[in-house]
Coordinates of C-alpha atoms in Angstrom, one line a residue:
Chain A
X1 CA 56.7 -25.8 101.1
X2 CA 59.0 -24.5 103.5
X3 CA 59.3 -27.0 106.7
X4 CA 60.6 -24.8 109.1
X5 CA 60.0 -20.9 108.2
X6 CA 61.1 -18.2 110.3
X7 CA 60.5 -14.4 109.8
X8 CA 62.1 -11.9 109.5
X9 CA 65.3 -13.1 107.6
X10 CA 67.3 -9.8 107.8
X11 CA 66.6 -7.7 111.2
X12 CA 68.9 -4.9 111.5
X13 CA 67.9 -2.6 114.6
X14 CA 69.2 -0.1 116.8
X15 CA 70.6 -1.2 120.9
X16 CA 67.8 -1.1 123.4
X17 CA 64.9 -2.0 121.1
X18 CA 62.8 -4.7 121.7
X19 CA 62.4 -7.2 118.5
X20 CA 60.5 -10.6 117.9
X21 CA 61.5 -13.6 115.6
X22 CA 59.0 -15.9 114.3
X23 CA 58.7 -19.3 113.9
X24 CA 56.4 -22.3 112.1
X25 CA 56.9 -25.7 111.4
X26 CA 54.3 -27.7 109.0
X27 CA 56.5 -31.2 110.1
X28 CA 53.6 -31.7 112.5
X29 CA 56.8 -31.9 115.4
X30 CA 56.0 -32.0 118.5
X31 CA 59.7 -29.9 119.6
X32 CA 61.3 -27.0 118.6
X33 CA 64.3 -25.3 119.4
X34 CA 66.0 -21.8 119.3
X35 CA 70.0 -21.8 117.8
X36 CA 72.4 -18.8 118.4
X37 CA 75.4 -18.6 115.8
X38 CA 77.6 -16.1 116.5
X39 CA 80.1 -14.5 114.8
X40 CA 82.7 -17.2 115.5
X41 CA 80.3 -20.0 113.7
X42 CA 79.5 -21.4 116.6
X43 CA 76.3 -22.8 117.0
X44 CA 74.5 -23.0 120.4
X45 CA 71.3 -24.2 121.7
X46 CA 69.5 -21.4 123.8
X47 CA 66.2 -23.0 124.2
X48 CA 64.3 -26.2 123.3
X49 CA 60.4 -27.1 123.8
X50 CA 58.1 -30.1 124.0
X51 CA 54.6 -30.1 123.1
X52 CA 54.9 -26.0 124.5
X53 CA 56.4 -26.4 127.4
X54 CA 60.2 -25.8 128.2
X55 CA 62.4 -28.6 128.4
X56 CA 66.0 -27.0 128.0
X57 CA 66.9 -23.6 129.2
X58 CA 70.5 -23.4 128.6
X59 CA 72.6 -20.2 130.4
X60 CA 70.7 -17.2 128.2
X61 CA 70.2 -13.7 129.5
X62 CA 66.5 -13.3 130.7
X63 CA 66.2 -10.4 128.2
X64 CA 65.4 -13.8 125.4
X65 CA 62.2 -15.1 126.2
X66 CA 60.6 -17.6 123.8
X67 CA 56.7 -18.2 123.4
X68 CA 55.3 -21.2 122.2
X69 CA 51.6 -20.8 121.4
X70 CA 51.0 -23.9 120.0
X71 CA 53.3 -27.0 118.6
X72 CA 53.9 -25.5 115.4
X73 CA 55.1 -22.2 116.5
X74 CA 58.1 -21.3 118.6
X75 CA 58.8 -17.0 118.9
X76 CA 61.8 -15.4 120.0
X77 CA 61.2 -12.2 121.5
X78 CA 64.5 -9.8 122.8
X79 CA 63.9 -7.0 125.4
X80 CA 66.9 -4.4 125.6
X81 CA 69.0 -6.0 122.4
X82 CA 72.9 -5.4 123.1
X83 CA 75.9 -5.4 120.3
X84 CA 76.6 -8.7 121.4
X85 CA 73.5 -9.8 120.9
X86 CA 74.3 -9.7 116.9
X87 CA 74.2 -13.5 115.4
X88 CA 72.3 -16.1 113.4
X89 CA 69.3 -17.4 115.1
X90 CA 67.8 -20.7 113.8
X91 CA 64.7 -22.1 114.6
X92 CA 64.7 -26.0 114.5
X93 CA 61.8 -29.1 114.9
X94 CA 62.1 -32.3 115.7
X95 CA 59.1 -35.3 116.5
X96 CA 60.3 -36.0 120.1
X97 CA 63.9 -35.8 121.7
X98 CA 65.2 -39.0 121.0
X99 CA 68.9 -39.5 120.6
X100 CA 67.9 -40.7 117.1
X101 CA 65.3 -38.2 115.9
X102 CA 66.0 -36.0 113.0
X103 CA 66.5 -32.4 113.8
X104 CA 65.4 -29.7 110.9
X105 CA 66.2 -26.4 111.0
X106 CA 65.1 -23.1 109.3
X107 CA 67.3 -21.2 107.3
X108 CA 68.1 -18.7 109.8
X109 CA 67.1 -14.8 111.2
X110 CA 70.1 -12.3 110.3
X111 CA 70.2 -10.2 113.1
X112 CA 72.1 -7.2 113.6
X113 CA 72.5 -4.7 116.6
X114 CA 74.2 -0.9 115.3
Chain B
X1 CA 78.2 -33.8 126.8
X2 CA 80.8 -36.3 125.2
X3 CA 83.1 -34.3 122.6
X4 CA 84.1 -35.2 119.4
X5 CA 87.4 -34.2 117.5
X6 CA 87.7 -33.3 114.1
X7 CA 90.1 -31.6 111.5
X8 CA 89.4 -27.9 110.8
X9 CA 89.1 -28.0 106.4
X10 CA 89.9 -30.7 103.9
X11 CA 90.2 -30.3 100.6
X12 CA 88.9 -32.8 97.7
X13 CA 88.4 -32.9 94.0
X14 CA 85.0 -32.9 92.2
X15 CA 83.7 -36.3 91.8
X16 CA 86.4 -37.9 94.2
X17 CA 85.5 -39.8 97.3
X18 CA 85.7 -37.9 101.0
X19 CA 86.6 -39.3 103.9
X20 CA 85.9 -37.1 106.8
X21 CA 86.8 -38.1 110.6
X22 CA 85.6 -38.2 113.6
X23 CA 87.6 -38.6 116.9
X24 CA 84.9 -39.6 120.0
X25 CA 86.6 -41.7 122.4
X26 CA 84.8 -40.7 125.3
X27 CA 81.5 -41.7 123.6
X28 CA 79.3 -43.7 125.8
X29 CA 77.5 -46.8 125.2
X30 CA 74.2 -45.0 124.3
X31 CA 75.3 -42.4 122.2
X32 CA 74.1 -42.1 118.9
X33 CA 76.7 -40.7 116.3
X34 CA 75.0 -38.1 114.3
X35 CA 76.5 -36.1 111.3
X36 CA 75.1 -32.6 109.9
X37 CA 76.0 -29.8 107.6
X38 CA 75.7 -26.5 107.1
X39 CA 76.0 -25.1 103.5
X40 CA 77.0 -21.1 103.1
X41 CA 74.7 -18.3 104.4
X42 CA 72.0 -21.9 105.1
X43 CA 70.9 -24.0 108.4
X44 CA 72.5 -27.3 108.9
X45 CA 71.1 -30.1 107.7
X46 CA 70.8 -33.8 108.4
X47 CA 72.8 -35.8 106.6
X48 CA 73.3 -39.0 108.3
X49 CA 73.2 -41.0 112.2
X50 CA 74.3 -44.1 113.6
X51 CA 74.7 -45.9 116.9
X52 CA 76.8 -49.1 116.0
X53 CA 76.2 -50.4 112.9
X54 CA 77.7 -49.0 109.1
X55 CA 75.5 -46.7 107.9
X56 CA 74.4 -45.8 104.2
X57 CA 71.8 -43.6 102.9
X58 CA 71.4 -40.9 99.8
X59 CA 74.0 -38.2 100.8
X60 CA 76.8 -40.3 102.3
X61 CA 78.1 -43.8 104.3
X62 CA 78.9 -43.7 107.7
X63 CA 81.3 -46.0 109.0
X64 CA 81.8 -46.4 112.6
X65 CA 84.9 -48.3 114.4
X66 CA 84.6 -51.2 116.0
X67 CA 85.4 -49.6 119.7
X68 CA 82.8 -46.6 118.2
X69 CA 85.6 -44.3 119.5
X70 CA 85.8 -42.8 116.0
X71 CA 83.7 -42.7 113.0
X72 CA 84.0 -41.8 109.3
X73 CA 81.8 -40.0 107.3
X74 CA 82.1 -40.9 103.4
X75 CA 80.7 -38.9 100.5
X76 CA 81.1 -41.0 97.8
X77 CA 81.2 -38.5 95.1
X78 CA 82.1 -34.9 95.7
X79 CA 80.5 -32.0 93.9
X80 CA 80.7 -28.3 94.5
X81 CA 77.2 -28.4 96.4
X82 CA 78.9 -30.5 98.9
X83 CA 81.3 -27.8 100.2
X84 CA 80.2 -26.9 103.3
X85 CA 81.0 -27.2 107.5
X86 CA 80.1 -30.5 108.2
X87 CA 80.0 -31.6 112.4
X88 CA 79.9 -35.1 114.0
X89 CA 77.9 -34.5 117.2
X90 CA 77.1 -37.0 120.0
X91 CA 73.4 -37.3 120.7
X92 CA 72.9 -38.9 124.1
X93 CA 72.1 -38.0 128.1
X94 CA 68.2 -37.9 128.2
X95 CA 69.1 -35.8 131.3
X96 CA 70.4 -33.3 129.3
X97 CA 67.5 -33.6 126.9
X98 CA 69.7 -35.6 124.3
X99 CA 70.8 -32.0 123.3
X100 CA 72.1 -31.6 119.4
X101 CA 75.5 -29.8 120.7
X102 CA 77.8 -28.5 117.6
X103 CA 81.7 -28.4 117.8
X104 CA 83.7 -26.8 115.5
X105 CA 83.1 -29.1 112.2
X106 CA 85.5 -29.3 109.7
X107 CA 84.8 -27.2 106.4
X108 CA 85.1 -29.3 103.1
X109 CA 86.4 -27.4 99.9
X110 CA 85.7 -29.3 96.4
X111 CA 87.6 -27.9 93.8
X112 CA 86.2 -28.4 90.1

């Protein structure tokens, strides 16, 4: 069993579409988080949740909006997508935001912008 | 977010010890020291925390100084499943939701 799934794993799409990632954890976490990797390896967090609500925000285009239906699922969805836009998102769960809690991510969305 | 210093690659032999470092001296007294990795084309993964106190589990040791300005992470026995980009981040500042924020890491080769 997969702990923290995401879907799809390759997305390679054309500029101005509009495209979702998905996102479950079966941890039973109460948090989840978004991750951008760029083409540089570095890895940023974008967005972070508790118990579906929005706890960090950090300085993303309003084109990324993430939905959180419940506490298992955490969506990505990108309006407009840009070349820049191209990276590694990974999902990621923890149970609470402690400063020692365990953070477990997926194994990453390939997205690509042509 | 405090920062943390480390060397860009290191290189060991297969089933030699690793000593990987960690500079943090602008760590705070709440910080906790946590170390993850990230294996090829994979999302990082956990491999071991502290706050003061020497740390041991499965994967590795983690030996923190005394002034916890620097820390060492220790895999005991390399293997070619341990080559990847592994990051020492500060986890603190509940204001900033105790935010897991990667640096640069430094990328471990093990040669057979």
């Amino acid at each position: 069993d997969t702990a923290v799934s995401q879907t799809p794993k390759y997305l390679v799409t054309q500029m101005g579409n509009d495209k979702s990632i998905k996102c479950e954890q079966n941890l039973g976490h109460d948090t989840m988080y978004w991750y951008k990797q760029d083409s540089k390896k570095f890895l940023k967090i974008m967005f972070s949740y508790n118990n579906k609500e929005l706890i960090i925000n950090e300085t993303v285009p309003n084109r990324f909006s993430p939905k959180s239906p419940d506490k298992a699922h955490l969506n990505l969805h990108i309006n407009s997508l840009e070349l820049g836009d191209s990276a590694v998102y990974f999902c990621a769960s923890s149970q609470g935001q402690g400063r020692a809690n365990t953070i477990y991510f997926g194994e990453g969305s390939w997205l690509t912008v042509v | 977010d405090a920062k943390t210093t480390q060397p860009n690659s290191m290189e060991s032999n297969e089933e030699e010890p690793v000593h990987l470092p960690c500079n943090h001296s602008t760590i705070s007294g709440t910080d906790y020291i946590h170390w993850y990795r990230q294996l090829p084309s994979q999302g990082p993964e956990y491999v071991i925390h502290g706050l003061t106190s020497n740390v041991n589990n499965r994967m590795a040791s983690l030996a923190i100084a005394e002034d916890r300005k620097s820390s060492t992470l220790i895999l005991h026995r390399a293997t070619l499943r341990d080559a990847a980009v592994y990051y020492c981040i500060l986890r603190g500042t509940k204001a900033a939701g105790n935010k897991l924020t990667f640096g640069g890491g430094t990328r471990v080769l093990v040669k057979p």
